[in-house]
Amino acid sequence: MSKANSTSTRQREEEGEQGSAHGAAGEQLSTAPREERPDTGAGVPAMSVIGWVRWFWRQLTSMRVALILLFLLSLGAIPGSLIPQTSVDDMKVQAFKEQHTTLTPIYEALQLFDVYSSVWFSAIYILLFVSLIGCIVPRTGQFVGQLRSRPPGAPKRLTRLPAYTTWRTEAEPEEVRATALRLLRGRRFRGHEVGDAVAAEKGYLREAGNLVFHIALIVMLIAFASGQLFKSEGGKLVVEGDGFSNTLTQYDDFKSGSLYDSDSLAPFSFVLDDFVGTYEKSGPQRGTPRTFEARVTYAEGAEGTERKGVIKVNEPLVVDGTKVYLIAHGYAPVVTVRDGKGKVVSKSAVPLLPIDNNITSSGAIKVMDGYKDKNGKKTQLGFKAFFVPTFAGHGKGQMFSQFPALDFPVLALSAYQGSLGVDSGLAQNVYQLDTSKMKEFKDKDGELLKKMLMPGEKLDLPDGGGSITYEGTEEWASFQISQQPGNGWALGGAVAAIAGLAGSLFIQRRRVWVRAVRGADGVTVVEMAGLGRSESAKLPEELGDLSAALVTTAPVAPAAPEKPDAADTPDGSVGTDATNEAGSRPVHPAEAPAEGAEK
């Protein structure tokens, strides 16, 4: 019974020594905050308000909570991608509300039409921001302190460490330690001599990469927030020969962030000289654009020098930090409207909107002023327009374009007269014709007056009402003018985050100790051991390479004629028959040169 108690006591002492050895050797291998565990038991006192605040702060700045917040932020962005957003397209939001009367009150209560400016999304965003800062600041201080300090001295029992090797040599201990120090520094270890051993450490870029990753996340959060708050974005359709000046009144539609100042619009202007579009004419990719570019003349400022530029898809024109993107293209038939006396009432290029990939287009031609009917009464004209750049021909199916290029243009018109409704003060779509207050022009059969026109042809209105002539076709291009600060910072943060994550995943921080002491028989005993932050097969391999390099200077001494009786030597090292805690016999480099170390 006493023998069992003695054995149990010895095991507990060895386990305590092992824990202290690993604790001393492994401390500060990471800058991760230690998790504080409250004492268990029935007598735990209740925490005060300050205690609860400290507990909440520790939870908020933990990596676990940061990952949860990042996951919630990703989930929160999903409805912003699936549900129309007011900040992107208010017309789509209104159409969604009209089609889904049951869901609309629920979505409005949850702020799902304004996800990225909602209270709950902003709360997640800010908490994640605070969590990352609260985690990074102390870890950065700890890491800087580790860089300024030296690696800790060797543990008492190196045999307790995961990677270990030992041999005996006739070289002097001082010579072995000096050679080991030069060897480790040559392998980019930070090392110094402490007592009877050399302590070295390597892999600081792992923690540096971890900190860079978290700092990059903060940079990206700031960049995205500034981009949403200070951005401006608008669209403009420009016909060949027309121009655009970067003022609010020139935009067809304009959206901006909540903190954007309209006075910060960059002063510039441009004129669309020509749009060039060529298309594949045969094969499975027939109709695919090959050339798609807008050639412009632009100038910075009110009196800037004019310059030539070309805007292509994904190759915007950049003027004073503002980017001008080419996003669409179409055709604008040039029509001339005359009254019954032959007077030209209107002559303009009217843009029509494409409805398919072959640029079959539809729209409306509106004559609001200057027209009088046969009785001399002022009225308004409206024409529903349908245009195909390449007509298939009469009797060859429906009137849809066969090719996107302007090969066989045909314009189909139907005529109305009356009130266009533009005097009501309500917003009206310029591409749609409201015929609720208009009357149809009738043909000789009493049907709606309509006709298909080729360039140069005209449609005569009945009873001397005038005519409309299809003169030719211009091309138009649609541009998106955007100013989004923070894009460069967001890109830099993303690249830095990837680099930091790669460093934290693939670089291992590890420590190596080399102890050289003179044994009782006068022969130097050399011990080498390594400890990494995580289990890795590379650590024993690296220790084997280091021991193989060191053994060339401190060669293995001839084997002793007989083995010592005791496992522990007077200097506290372990004899060659001892085993480490991993269950492996210390490997002699001369016995196993291919491995050099065992775990």
PDB file of C-alpha atoms in Angstrom, residues 198-330:
ATOM      1  CA  VAL A 198      21.453  28.774 -25.644  1.00  0.00           C
ATOM      2  CA  ALA A 199      17.852  29.975 -26.069  1.00  0.00           C
ATOM      3  CA  ALA A 200      16.562  30.892 -29.528  1.00  0.00           C
ATOM      4  CA  GLU A 201      13.212  31.747 -31.048  1.00  0.00           C
ATOM      5  CA  LYS A 202      11.812  32.104 -34.573  1.00  0.00           C
ATOM      6  CA  GLY A 203       8.492  32.684 -36.343  1.00  0.00           C
ATOM      7  CA  TYR A 204       7.478  36.116 -35.061  1.00  0.00           C
ATOM      8  CA  LEU A 205       5.813  36.779 -38.408  1.00  0.00           C
ATOM      9  CA  ARG A 206       3.011  34.443 -37.320  1.00  0.00           C
ATOM     10  CA  GLU A 207       1.823  36.862 -34.657  1.00  0.00           C
ATOM     11  CA  ALA A 208       2.642  39.815 -36.905  1.00  0.00           C
ATOM     12  CA  GLY A 209       0.456  38.283 -39.633  1.00  0.00           C
ATOM     13  CA  ASN A 210      -2.339  37.721 -37.125  1.00  0.00           C
ATOM     14  CA  LEU A 211      -2.233  41.381 -36.079  1.00  0.00           C
ATOM     15  CA  VAL A 212      -1.994  42.564 -39.694  1.00  0.00           C
ATOM     16  CA  PHE A 213      -5.095  40.514 -40.525  1.00  0.00           C
ATOM     17  CA  HIS A 214      -7.132  42.127 -37.749  1.00  0.00           C
ATOM     18  CA  ILE A 215      -5.857  45.632 -38.500  1.00  0.00           C
ATOM     19  CA  ALA A 216      -6.715  45.087 -42.172  1.00  0.00           C
ATOM     20  CA  LEU A 217     -10.278  44.163 -41.169  1.00  0.00           C
ATOM     21  CA  ILE A 218     -10.575  47.471 -39.327  1.00  0.00           C
ATOM     22  CA  VAL A 219      -9.232  49.354 -42.354  1.00  0.00           C
ATOM     23  CA  MET A 220     -11.791  47.608 -44.561  1.00  0.00           C
ATOM     24  CA  LEU A 221     -14.635  48.430 -42.160  1.00  0.00           C
ATOM     25  CA  ILE A 222     -13.630  52.097 -42.094  1.00  0.00           C
ATOM     26  CA  ALA A 223     -13.253  52.168 -45.886  1.00  0.00           C
ATOM     27  CA  PHE A 224     -16.681  50.599 -46.461  1.00  0.00           C
ATOM     28  CA  ALA A 225     -18.333  52.946 -43.965  1.00  0.00           C
ATOM     29  CA  SER A 226     -16.766  56.056 -45.489  1.00  0.00           C
ATOM     30  CA  GLY A 227     -17.684  54.829 -48.951  1.00  0.00           C
ATOM     31  CA  GLN A 228     -21.350  54.521 -47.972  1.00  0.00           C
ATOM     32  CA  LEU A 229     -21.502  57.822 -46.093  1.00  0.00           C
ATOM     33  CA  PHE A 230     -19.635  60.052 -48.548  1.00  0.00           C
ATOM     34  CA  LYS A 231     -20.367  58.397 -51.891  1.00  0.00           C
ATOM     35  CA  SER A 232     -22.196  59.911 -54.845  1.00  0.00           C
ATOM     36  CA  GLU A 233     -23.571  58.064 -57.848  1.00  0.00           C
ATOM     37  CA  GLY A 234     -25.643  59.176 -60.783  1.00  0.00           C
ATOM     38  CA  GLY A 235     -26.613  58.212 -64.308  1.00  0.00           C
ATOM     39  CA  LYS A 236     -26.713  60.138 -67.554  1.00  0.00           C
ATOM     40  CA  LEU A 237     -27.795  59.160 -71.064  1.00  0.00           C
ATOM     41  CA  VAL A 238     -25.928  61.118 -73.740  1.00  0.00           C
ATOM     42  CA  VAL A 239     -26.641  61.126 -77.483  1.00  0.00           C
ATOM     43  CA  GLU A 240     -23.756  61.475 -79.918  1.00  0.00           C
ATOM     44  CA  GLY A 241     -22.847  65.140 -80.227  1.00  0.00           C
ATOM     45  CA  ASP A 242     -24.349  66.068 -76.848  1.00  0.00           C
ATOM     46  CA  GLY A 243     -22.429  66.623 -73.651  1.00  0.00           C
ATOM     47  CA  PHE A 244     -22.572  66.433 -69.862  1.00  0.00           C
ATOM     48  CA  SER A 245     -21.462  68.808 -67.113  1.00  0.00           C
ATOM     49  CA  ASN A 246     -20.985  67.440 -63.608  1.00  0.00           C
ATOM     50  CA  THR A 247     -23.752  69.365 -61.846  1.00  0.00           C
ATOM     51  CA  LEU A 248     -26.843  68.029 -60.103  1.00  0.00           C
ATOM     52  CA  THR A 249     -29.227  69.416 -62.721  1.00  0.00           C
ATOM     53  CA  GLN A 250     -27.494  67.417 -65.472  1.00  0.00           C
ATOM     54  CA  TYR A 251     -28.112  63.972 -63.961  1.00  0.00           C
ATOM     55  CA  ASP A 252     -30.989  61.747 -64.999  1.00  0.00           C
ATOM     56  CA  ASP A 253     -30.879  60.195 -61.518  1.00  0.00           C
ATOM     57  CA  PHE A 254     -28.623  60.848 -58.539  1.00  0.00           C
ATOM     58  CA  LYS A 255     -27.971  59.049 -55.240  1.00  0.00           C
ATOM     59  CA  SER A 256     -25.583  60.037 -52.460  1.00  0.00           C
ATOM     60  CA  GLY A 257     -24.516  59.084 -48.954  1.00  0.00           C
ATOM     61  CA  SER A 258     -26.034  60.694 -45.890  1.00  0.00           C
ATOM     62  CA  LEU A 259     -22.918  62.827 -45.238  1.00  0.00           C
ATOM     63  CA  TYR A 260     -22.238  63.768 -48.855  1.00  0.00           C
ATOM     64  CA  ASP A 261     -21.976  67.459 -49.725  1.00  0.00           C
ATOM     65  CA  SER A 262     -23.190  68.310 -53.226  1.00  0.00           C
ATOM     66  CA  ASP A 263     -20.666  71.161 -53.358  1.00  0.00           C
ATOM     67  CA  SER A 264     -17.901  68.558 -53.513  1.00  0.00           C
ATOM     68  CA  LEU A 265     -18.851  67.456 -57.041  1.00  0.00           C
ATOM     69  CA  ALA A 266     -15.703  67.477 -59.149  1.00  0.00           C
ATOM     70  CA  PRO A 267     -15.919  70.199 -61.830  1.00  0.00           C
ATOM     71  CA  PHE A 268     -15.572  68.588 -65.246  1.00  0.00           C
ATOM     72  CA  SER A 269     -17.496  68.078 -68.468  1.00  0.00           C
ATOM     73  CA  PHE A 270     -17.379  65.866 -71.533  1.00  0.00           C
ATOM     74  CA  VAL A 271     -18.929  65.529 -74.983  1.00  0.00           C
ATOM     75  CA  LEU A 272     -19.775  62.180 -76.590  1.00  0.00           C
ATOM     76  CA  ASP A 273     -18.062  62.451 -79.963  1.00  0.00           C
ATOM     77  CA  ASP A 274     -18.795  58.957 -81.185  1.00  0.00           C
ATOM     78  CA  PHE A 275     -19.870  55.556 -80.005  1.00  0.00           C
ATOM     79  CA  VAL A 276     -18.215  52.589 -81.691  1.00  0.00           C
ATOM     80  CA  GLY A 277     -19.756  49.159 -81.459  1.00  0.00           C
ATOM     81  CA  THR A 278     -18.878  46.124 -83.562  1.00  0.00           C
ATOM     82  CA  TYR A 279     -20.369  42.643 -83.189  1.00  0.00           C
ATOM     83  CA  GLU A 280     -19.562  39.058 -84.124  1.00  0.00           C
ATOM     84  CA  LYS A 281     -21.391  38.349 -87.387  1.00  0.00           C
ATOM     85  CA  SER A 282     -21.370  34.554 -87.494  1.00  0.00           C
ATOM     86  CA  GLY A 283     -20.905  31.451 -85.413  1.00  0.00           C
ATOM     87  CA  PRO A 284     -22.336  30.558 -82.005  1.00  0.00           C
ATOM     88  CA  GLN A 285     -21.334  33.972 -80.621  1.00  0.00           C
ATOM     89  CA  ARG A 286     -23.149  35.946 -83.297  1.00  0.00           C
ATOM     90  CA  GLY A 287     -24.160  39.345 -81.963  1.00  0.00           C
ATOM     91  CA  THR A 288     -21.545  39.367 -79.174  1.00  0.00           C
ATOM     92  CA  PRO A 289     -19.872  42.814 -78.870  1.00  0.00           C
ATOM     93  CA  ARG A 290     -16.256  42.951 -80.052  1.00  0.00           C
ATOM     94  CA  THR A 291     -15.749  46.704 -79.867  1.00  0.00           C
ATOM     95  CA  PHE A 292     -17.758  48.640 -77.300  1.00  0.00           C
ATOM     96  CA  GLU A 293     -16.353  52.077 -76.541  1.00  0.00           C
ATOM     97  CA  ALA A 294     -17.364  55.705 -76.205  1.00  0.00           C
ATOM     98  CA  ARG A 295     -14.990  58.311 -77.575  1.00  0.00           C
ATOM     99  CA  VAL A 296     -15.267  61.584 -75.693  1.00  0.00           C
ATOM    100  CA  THR A 297     -13.716  65.016 -75.373  1.00  0.00           C
ATOM    101  CA  TYR A 298     -13.433  66.069 -71.731  1.00  0.00           C
ATOM    102  CA  ALA A 299     -12.116  68.988 -69.726  1.00  0.00           C
ATOM    103  CA  GLU A 300     -11.381  69.515 -66.031  1.00  0.00           C
ATOM    104  CA  GLY A 301     -12.783  72.667 -64.474  1.00  0.00           C
ATOM    105  CA  ALA A 302     -14.684  75.452 -66.144  1.00  0.00           C
ATOM    106  CA  GLU A 303     -11.784  76.493 -68.364  1.00  0.00           C
ATOM    107  CA  GLY A 304      -9.715  73.321 -68.468  1.00  0.00           C
ATOM    108  CA  THR A 305      -7.839  72.118 -71.496  1.00  0.00           C
ATOM    109  CA  GLU A 306      -9.860  69.784 -73.666  1.00  0.00           C
ATOM    110  CA  ARG A 307      -8.536  66.236 -73.997  1.00  0.00           C
ATOM    111  CA  LYS A 308      -9.551  63.165 -75.912  1.00  0.00           C
ATOM    112  CA  GLY A 309     -10.486  59.991 -74.090  1.00  0.00           C
ATOM    113  CA  VAL A 310     -11.979  56.555 -74.661  1.00  0.00           C
ATOM    114  CA  ILE A 311     -14.349  54.929 -72.165  1.00  0.00           C
ATOM    115  CA  LYS A 312     -14.741  51.163 -72.323  1.00  0.00           C
ATOM    116  CA  VAL A 313     -16.539  48.582 -70.205  1.00  0.00           C
ATOM    117  CA  ASN A 314     -14.632  48.243 -66.902  1.00  0.00           C
ATOM    118  CA  GLU A 315     -12.197  50.927 -68.112  1.00  0.00           C
ATOM    119  CA  PRO A 316     -13.704  54.172 -66.792  1.00  0.00           C
ATOM    120  CA  LEU A 317     -12.594  57.714 -67.409  1.00  0.00           C
ATOM    121  CA  VAL A 318     -11.109  59.076 -64.168  1.00  0.00           C
ATOM    122  CA  VAL A 319     -11.354  62.842 -63.661  1.00  0.00           C
ATOM    123  CA  ASP A 320     -10.326  64.408 -60.346  1.00  0.00           C
ATOM    124  CA  GLY A 321     -11.188  61.278 -58.352  1.00  0.00           C
ATOM    125  CA  THR A 322     -14.534  60.756 -60.127  1.00  0.00           C
ATOM    126  CA  LYS A 323     -15.015  57.725 -62.367  1.00  0.00           C
ATOM    127  CA  VAL A 324     -17.186  57.739 -65.474  1.00  0.00           C
ATOM    128  CA  TYR A 325     -18.295  54.212 -66.447  1.00  0.00           C
ATOM    129  CA  LEU A 326     -19.864  53.109 -69.728  1.00  0.00           C
ATOM    130  CA  ILE A 327     -22.833  50.925 -68.798  1.00  0.00           C
ATOM    131  CA  ALA A 328     -25.243  50.800 -71.777  1.00  0.00           C
ATOM    132  CA  HIS A 329     -25.793  51.688 -75.413  1.00  0.00           C
ATOM    133  CA  GLY A 330     -28.739  52.156 -77.725  1.00  0.00           C
TER     134      GLY A 330
END
